[in-house]
Every structure is written in structure tokens, then in C-alpha cells.
PDB file of C-alpha atoms in Angstrom:
ATOM      1  CA  UNK Z   1      46.479  45.937  29.605  1.00 41.00           C
ATOM      2  CA  UNK Z   2      44.078  44.404  27.394  1.00 39.00           C
ATOM      3  CA  UNK Z   3      42.648  40.993  28.258  1.00 40.00           C
ATOM      4  CA  UNK Z   4      42.252  38.302  25.531  1.00 40.00           C
ATOM      5  CA  UNK Z   5      38.884  37.392  24.270  1.00 34.00           C
ATOM      6  CA  UNK Z   6      37.483  34.060  24.851  1.00 35.00           C
ATOM      7  CA  UNK Z   7      37.179  32.118  21.693  1.00 35.00           C
ATOM      8  CA  UNK Z   8      36.992  28.336  20.444  1.00 33.00           C
ATOM      9  CA  UNK Z   9      40.553  27.694  21.277  1.00 34.00           C
ATOM     10  CA  UNK Z  10      39.777  28.475  24.870  1.00 35.00           C
ATOM     11  CA  UNK Z  11      40.306  24.864  27.215  1.00 41.00           C
ATOM     12  CA  UNK Z  12      36.463  23.431  27.489  1.00 40.00           C
ATOM     13  CA  UNK Z  13      37.222  23.409  31.425  1.00 42.00           C
ATOM     14  CA  UNK Z  14      37.853  26.987  31.769  1.00 42.00           C
ATOM     15  CA  UNK Z  15      34.785  27.848  29.422  1.00 40.00           C
ATOM     16  CA  UNK Z  16      32.459  25.586  31.748  1.00 42.00           C
ATOM     17  CA  UNK Z  17      33.999  27.025  34.767  1.00 42.00           C
ATOM     18  CA  UNK Z  18      33.514  30.541  33.815  1.00 42.00           C
ATOM     19  CA  UNK Z  19      29.994  30.060  32.675  1.00 41.00           C
ATOM     20  CA  UNK Z  20      29.304  28.489  35.823  1.00 40.00           C
ATOM     21  CA  UNK Z  21      30.620  31.603  37.701  1.00 39.00           C
ATOM     22  CA  UNK Z  22      28.524  33.767  35.744  1.00 37.00           C
ATOM     23  CA  UNK Z  23      25.574  31.580  36.612  1.00 36.00           C
ATOM     24  CA  UNK Z  24      25.929  31.056  40.166  1.00 39.00           C
ATOM     25  CA  UNK Z  25      27.751  34.024  41.338  1.00 40.00           C
ATOM     26  CA  UNK Z  26      27.563  36.674  38.753  1.00 39.00           C
ATOM     27  CA  UNK Z  27      30.333  38.923  37.847  1.00 36.00           C
ATOM     28  CA  UNK Z  28      29.868  42.053  39.832  1.00 35.00           C
ATOM     29  CA  UNK Z  29      32.787  44.574  39.837  1.00 33.00           C
ATOM     30  CA  UNK Z  30      33.601  43.334  43.214  1.00 36.00           C
ATOM     31  CA  UNK Z  31      34.381  39.613  42.010  1.00 37.00           C
ATOM     32  CA  UNK Z  32      36.567  41.105  39.161  1.00 35.00           C
ATOM     33  CA  UNK Z  33      38.377  43.336  41.450  1.00 37.00           C
ATOM     34  CA  UNK Z  34      39.039  40.044  43.758  1.00 37.00           C
ATOM     35  CA  UNK Z  35      40.330  37.994  40.793  1.00 38.00           C
ATOM     36  CA  UNK Z  36      42.463  41.210  39.799  1.00 35.00           C
ATOM     37  CA  UNK Z  37      43.869  41.625  43.193  1.00 36.00           C
ATOM     38  CA  UNK Z  38      44.507  37.836  43.688  1.00 36.00           C
ATOM     39  CA  UNK Z  39      46.413  37.456  40.155  1.00 36.00           C
ATOM     40  CA  UNK Z  40      48.578  40.393  41.032  1.00 34.00           C
ATOM     41  CA  UNK Z  41      49.629  39.385  44.571  1.00 35.00           C
ATOM     42  CA  UNK Z  42      53.311  38.744  44.620  1.00 33.00           C
ATOM     43  CA  UNK Z  43      54.364  35.588  43.904  1.00 36.00           C
ATOM     44  CA  UNK Z  44      56.472  33.283  45.998  1.00 35.00           C
ATOM     45  CA  UNK Z  45      60.045  32.352  44.589  1.00 33.00           C
ATOM     46  CA  UNK Z  46      60.039  30.057  41.768  1.00 36.00           C
ATOM     47  CA  UNK Z  47      59.824  26.367  43.383  1.00 37.00           C
ATOM     48  CA  UNK Z  48      58.483  23.086  41.761  1.00 40.00           C
ATOM     49  CA  UNK Z  49      55.292  21.758  43.565  1.00 43.00           C
ATOM     50  CA  UNK Z  50      56.032  19.102  46.026  1.00 41.00           C
ATOM     51  CA  UNK Z  51      54.015  15.747  45.538  1.00 40.00           C
ATOM     52  CA  UNK Z  52      51.278  14.731  47.888  1.00 38.00           C
ATOM     53  CA  UNK Z  53      49.555  11.488  47.957  1.00 35.00           C
ATOM     54  CA  UNK Z  54      45.973  10.409  48.774  1.00 37.00           C
ATOM     55  CA  UNK Z  55      47.213   7.793  51.283  1.00 42.00           C
ATOM     56  CA  UNK Z  56      49.163   9.728  54.140  1.00 39.00           C
ATOM     57  CA  UNK Z  57      51.014   6.590  54.935  1.00 34.00           C
ATOM     58  CA  UNK Z  58      52.595   6.093  51.406  1.00 41.00           C
ATOM     59  CA  UNK Z  59      55.741   7.752  50.431  1.00 40.00           C
ATOM     60  CA  UNK Z  60      54.656  10.656  48.232  1.00 45.00           C
ATOM     61  CA  UNK Z  61      57.505  10.093  45.534  1.00 46.00           C
ATOM     62  CA  UNK Z  62      56.676   6.406  44.871  1.00 53.00           C
ATOM     63  CA  UNK Z  63      52.822   7.251  44.672  1.00 71.00           C
ATOM     64  CA  UNK Z  64      51.438   7.301  41.075  1.00 86.00           C
ATOM     65  CA  UNK Z  65      49.434  10.415  40.403  1.00 92.00           C
ATOM     66  CA  UNK Z  66      45.867  10.313  39.743  1.00 96.00           C
ATOM     67  CA  UNK Z  67      43.764  13.054  37.708  1.00 97.00           C
ATOM     68  CA  UNK Z  68      40.348  13.057  39.678  1.00 97.00           C
ATOM     69  CA  UNK Z  69      37.436  14.959  37.649  1.00 97.00           C
ATOM     70  CA  UNK Z  70      34.757  16.235  39.747  1.00 97.00           C
ATOM     71  CA  UNK Z  71      32.895  18.020  37.053  1.00 91.00           C
ATOM     72  CA  UNK Z  72      32.318  17.223  33.674  1.00 84.00           C
ATOM     73  CA  UNK Z  73      29.044  16.600  31.788  1.00 84.00           C
ATOM     74  CA  UNK Z  74      26.171  18.546  33.512  1.00 84.00           C
ATOM     75  CA  UNK Z  75      28.343  18.729  36.638  1.00 87.00           C
ATOM     76  CA  UNK Z  76      30.614  21.819  36.964  1.00 88.00           C
ATOM     77  CA  UNK Z  77      32.141  20.262  39.929  1.00 95.00           C
ATOM     78  CA  UNK Z  78      32.294  19.554  43.500  1.00 97.00           C
ATOM     79  CA  UNK Z  79      30.727  22.640  45.913  1.00 96.00           C
ATOM     80  CA  UNK Z  80      32.851  23.096  48.710  1.00 98.00           C
ATOM     81  CA  UNK Z  81      31.321  25.663  51.714  1.00 96.00           C
ATOM     82  CA  UNK Z  82      32.259  23.996  54.693  1.00 96.00           C
ATOM     83  CA  UNK Z  83      35.334  21.502  55.811  1.00 96.00           C
ATOM     84  CA  UNK Z  84      32.681  18.811  56.005  1.00 97.00           C
ATOM     85  CA  UNK Z  85      32.084  19.463  52.148  1.00 97.00           C
ATOM     86  CA  UNK Z  86      35.669  19.458  51.544  1.00 98.00           C
ATOM     87  CA  UNK Z  87      35.974  16.001  53.412  1.00 97.00           C
ATOM     88  CA  UNK Z  88      33.903  14.487  50.918  1.00 96.00           C
ATOM     89  CA  UNK Z  89      36.211  14.869  48.146  1.00 98.00           C
ATOM     90  CA  UNK Z  90      36.738  11.394  47.174  1.00 96.00           C
ATOM     91  CA  UNK Z  91      40.371  10.608  46.574  1.00 97.00           C
ATOM     92  CA  UNK Z  92      41.679  14.117  47.313  1.00 97.00           C
ATOM     93  CA  UNK Z  93      44.750  14.172  49.749  1.00 97.00           C
ATOM     94  CA  UNK Z  94      43.937  15.396  53.152  1.00 97.00           C
ATOM     95  CA  UNK Z  95      46.152  18.235  52.810  1.00 98.00           C
ATOM     96  CA  UNK Z  96      44.011  19.357  49.803  1.00 98.00           C
ATOM     97  CA  UNK Z  97      40.896  18.843  51.830  1.00 98.00           C
ATOM     98  CA  UNK Z  98      42.061  20.995  54.884  1.00 98.00           C
ATOM     99  CA  UNK Z  99      43.053  23.828  52.336  1.00 98.00           C
ATOM    100  CA  UNK Z 100      40.126  23.926  50.331  1.00 98.00           C
ATOM    101  CA  UNK Z 101      37.977  23.769  53.405  1.00 98.00           C
ATOM    102  CA  UNK Z 102      39.248  26.548  55.072  1.00 97.00           C
ATOM    103  CA  UNK Z 103      39.389  28.416  51.919  1.00 97.00           C
ATOM    104  CA  UNK Z 104      35.632  27.998  51.273  1.00 97.00           C
ATOM    105  CA  UNK Z 105      34.798  28.716  55.225  1.00 96.00           C
ATOM    106  CA  UNK Z 106      36.850  31.999  54.600  1.00 94.00           C
ATOM    107  CA  UNK Z 107      34.870  33.049  51.782  1.00 93.00           C
ATOM    108  CA  UNK Z 108      31.526  32.243  53.393  1.00 92.00           C
ATOM    109  CA  UNK Z 109      32.098  33.951  56.431  1.00 92.00           C
ATOM    110  CA  UNK Z 110      33.306  37.020  54.616  1.00 84.00           C
ATOM    111  CA  UNK Z 111      30.334  37.126  52.073  1.00 84.00           C
ATOM    112  CA  UNK Z 112      28.443  40.528  51.752  1.00 85.00           C
ATOM    113  CA  UNK Z 113      25.928  39.663  48.879  1.00 84.00           C
ATOM    114  CA  UNK Z 114      22.742  37.938  49.181  1.00 81.00           C
ATOM    115  CA  UNK Z 115      21.652  35.206  46.660  1.00 80.00           C
ATOM    116  CA  UNK Z 116      23.883  33.419  44.480  1.00 83.00           C
ATOM    117  CA  UNK Z 117      26.528  30.526  45.320  1.00 89.00           C
ATOM    118  CA  UNK Z 118      29.409  31.474  47.771  1.00 93.00           C
ATOM    119  CA  UNK Z 119      32.067  28.846  48.363  1.00 95.00           C
ATOM    120  CA  UNK Z 120      34.429  26.746  46.156  1.00 97.00           C
ATOM    121  CA  UNK Z 121      33.678  24.402  43.398  1.00 97.00           C
ATOM    122  CA  UNK Z 122      36.555  22.167  42.653  1.00 98.00           C
ATOM    123  CA  UNK Z 123      36.746  20.857  39.041  1.00 97.00           C
ATOM    124  CA  UNK Z 124      39.968  18.881  38.602  1.00 97.00           C
ATOM    125  CA  UNK Z 125      42.435  17.726  40.878  1.00 98.00           C
ATOM    126  CA  UNK Z 126      45.774  15.792  40.557  1.00 98.00           C
ATOM    127  CA  UNK Z 127      47.091  14.217  43.369  1.00 97.00           C
ATOM    128  CA  UNK Z 128      50.621  15.124  42.830  1.00 96.00           C
ATOM    129  CA  UNK Z 129      49.858  18.661  43.698  1.00 97.00           C
ATOM    130  CA  UNK Z 130      47.593  20.408  41.278  1.00 98.00           C
ATOM    131  CA  UNK Z 131      44.013  21.334  41.103  1.00 98.00           C
ATOM    132  CA  UNK Z 132      41.678  23.954  39.315  1.00 98.00           C
ATOM    133  CA  UNK Z 133      38.185  25.261  40.230  1.00 97.00           C
ATOM    134  CA  UNK Z 134      35.919  28.325  40.642  1.00 96.00           C
ATOM    135  CA  UNK Z 135      35.917  30.765  43.632  1.00 96.00           C
ATOM    136  CA  UNK Z 136      32.787  32.515  44.009  1.00 93.00           C
ATOM    137  CA  UNK Z 137      32.318  35.294  46.639  1.00 87.00           C
ATOM    138  CA  UNK Z 138      29.842  38.111  45.089  1.00 83.00           C
ATOM    139  CA  UNK Z 139      31.155  37.608  41.486  1.00 87.00           C
ATOM    140  CA  UNK Z 140      33.872  35.111  40.766  1.00 93.00           C
ATOM    141  CA  UNK Z 141      37.101  33.471  39.034  1.00 96.00           C
ATOM    142  CA  UNK Z 142      38.621  30.436  38.034  1.00 97.00           C
ATOM    143  CA  UNK Z 143      41.546  29.273  40.459  1.00 98.00           C
ATOM    144  CA  UNK Z 144      44.547  27.196  39.975  1.00 98.00           C
ATOM    145  CA  UNK Z 145      46.276  25.841  42.942  1.00 98.00           C
ATOM    146  CA  UNK Z 146      49.451  23.959  43.672  1.00 98.00           C
ATOM    147  CA  UNK Z 147      51.620  22.542  46.141  1.00 98.00           C
ATOM    148  CA  UNK Z 148      54.507  25.137  46.684  1.00 97.00           C
ATOM    149  CA  UNK Z 149      57.007  24.585  49.513  1.00 97.00           C
ATOM    150  CA  UNK Z 150      55.078  21.700  50.987  1.00 97.00           C
ATOM    151  CA  UNK Z 151      51.849  23.627  51.243  1.00 97.00           C
ATOM    152  CA  UNK Z 152      48.462  24.188  49.059  1.00 98.00           C
ATOM    153  CA  UNK Z 153      48.378  27.787  47.585  1.00 98.00           C
ATOM    154  CA  UNK Z 154      46.401  29.929  44.899  1.00 98.00           C
ATOM    155  CA  UNK Z 155      49.024  30.331  42.103  1.00 98.00           C
ATOM    156  CA  UNK Z 156      46.911  32.138  39.593  1.00 98.00           C
ATOM    157  CA  UNK Z 157      43.569  33.607  39.153  1.00 97.00           C
ATOM    158  CA  UNK Z 158      41.508  34.634  36.064  1.00 96.00           C
ATOM    159  CA  UNK Z 159      38.545  35.114  34.165  1.00 95.00           C
ATOM    160  CA  UNK Z 160      40.343  34.739  30.991  1.00 94.00           C
ATOM    161  CA  UNK Z 161      43.389  32.482  30.014  1.00 96.00           C
ATOM    162  CA  UNK Z 162      46.048  31.256  32.333  1.00 98.00           C
ATOM    163  CA  UNK Z 163      49.177  33.223  32.421  1.00 98.00           C
ATOM    164  CA  UNK Z 164      51.899  31.495  30.633  1.00 98.00           C
ATOM    165  CA  UNK Z 165      54.704  32.476  33.156  1.00 98.00           C
ATOM    166  CA  UNK Z 166      52.880  31.093  36.048  1.00 98.00           C
ATOM    167  CA  UNK Z 167      52.541  27.580  34.323  1.00 98.00           C
ATOM    168  CA  UNK Z 168      55.632  27.438  33.268  1.00 98.00           C
ATOM    169  CA  UNK Z 169      57.030  28.658  36.530  1.00 98.00           C
ATOM    170  CA  UNK Z 170      55.053  26.050  38.427  1.00 98.00           C
ATOM    171  CA  UNK Z 171      55.192  23.235  35.631  1.00 97.00           C
ATOM    172  CA  UNK Z 172      51.334  23.140  35.927  1.00 98.00           C
ATOM    173  CA  UNK Z 173      50.255  19.811  33.880  1.00 98.00           C
ATOM    174  CA  UNK Z 174      47.970  20.556  30.671  1.00 97.00           C
ATOM    175  CA  UNK Z 175      45.605  17.828  32.071  1.00 96.00           C
ATOM    176  CA  UNK Z 176      44.764  20.753  34.796  1.00 97.00           C
ATOM    177  CA  UNK Z 177      45.510  23.906  32.949  1.00 97.00           C
ATOM    178  CA  UNK Z 178      44.545  22.911  29.427  1.00 97.00           C
ATOM    179  CA  UNK Z 179      46.459  23.434  26.077  1.00 97.00           C
ATOM    180  CA  UNK Z 180      46.307  27.343  25.498  1.00 98.00           C
ATOM    181  CA  UNK Z 181      47.691  30.120  27.800  1.00 98.00           C
ATOM    182  CA  UNK Z 182      48.352  33.906  27.319  1.00 98.00           C
ATOM    183  CA  UNK Z 183      51.825  35.723  27.647  1.00 97.00           C
ATOM    184  CA  UNK Z 184      50.720  38.997  29.353  1.00 95.00           C
ATOM    185  CA  UNK Z 185      53.967  40.709  28.448  1.00 95.00           C
ATOM    186  CA  UNK Z 186      53.676  39.946  24.799  1.00 96.00           C
ATOM    187  CA  UNK Z 187      49.886  40.107  24.763  1.00 97.00           C
ATOM    188  CA  UNK Z 188      49.810  37.061  22.931  1.00 97.00           C
ATOM    189  CA  UNK Z 189      47.909  33.722  23.370  1.00 98.00           C
ATOM    190  CA  UNK Z 190      50.321  30.618  22.791  1.00 98.00           C
ATOM    191  CA  UNK Z 191      49.637  26.728  22.821  1.00 98.00           C
ATOM    192  CA  UNK Z 192      50.939  25.133  26.170  1.00 98.00           C
ATOM    193  CA  UNK Z 193      51.979  21.482  26.576  1.00 97.00           C
ATOM    194  CA  UNK Z 194      53.372  19.926  30.046  1.00 96.00           C
ATOM    195  CA  UNK Z 195      52.960  16.501  31.078  1.00 93.00           C
TER     196      UNK Z 195
END
């Protein structure tokens, strides 16, 4: 399957994250293989992400969603290598901190490369259950995370554009996914809008 080429309509967040991955982790063939394996993994049955709240005592359904940018300008995002790093994610729900901390520690324990950044870079989080960032382990990719059936999961991984089918299945908001996606079945790029 031919991948789309990155060009001017690619969301700025995805370009920034991809550039960061190239600088920090390189794009070795192992990293590219990891991204392909993750993206090709079987998906859970379609379900709508449930909401989460930054205040565990508050009813998630009544909590307003907040968009928390950890990256922007000169910053690529919050670097997380340990659960202690994850606990410093200001405003993030506890469930996300635990998930991203465990993910980062698994990466750092299993890393076989020397030099370069190994861990997770959280770029943007929505407190109602969506986040985007970089996964760096001897190469890297951009990951899309969401709450699925009550737990945080990686729902897509790419070095190009998000898969339109995944964005639609999980109703990923445009302020996390951007306004462009790729239909890998039809091999065509599309505009994407989801509140």
C-alpha cells in the first residue's frame, strides 16, 4: 500500500511531532516497523470513548472538557520516561497519567538503542478522553490515544496522516486529530471535522 506524502495541508501538530521524532529518535527501520505493527494490530469493537475528568470526585458526564496543550512554539510536548514524569502532567486525569507513565516505562525498559530520546512525548490532551503525542523507541511514530471501554488505549499510530476510519470509529475531535485524514482503502486524503 502506498502511503500519502506529507504536504502543506498536513496538520501542524503532526508535522511538529514527526520532525521531533526524526531529531530525537531517528527513523530507523526498527521504529518504522514498530509503527506499522501497532497500526495494523486488531482493533477492539467499535465503541464510543467514555469521558474522564481531571477531578476524580466529579461526575465525568458533568465535567466540561478541557484541551491541554503540552507542546507548541519551541516545545514539542511534555517528555515522559517514568511514572514520576507522568505525574507532572498538569491538569491530566489520573487515569491518563497512569497509562502514559506505564507506557513510557515499558519503552525505556525495552529500549535496545543508545543515544536519542526513548519515551513518550505528550503533545495535546483533551480531558474527556483523547490525546496525541510521540512514541520514541529506537525510531518513532505519532500515537493517538483514547479511552475505550473505560481504559486508555493507543487507537492509531502513524508516520503520515491519521486513518479516516479510525478517526470516525472513535469520533476523535479535530482539535486532537487535525483537519485532514487519509482513507487507506480508497488511497485518498480527505478533510476531517469532528467537534
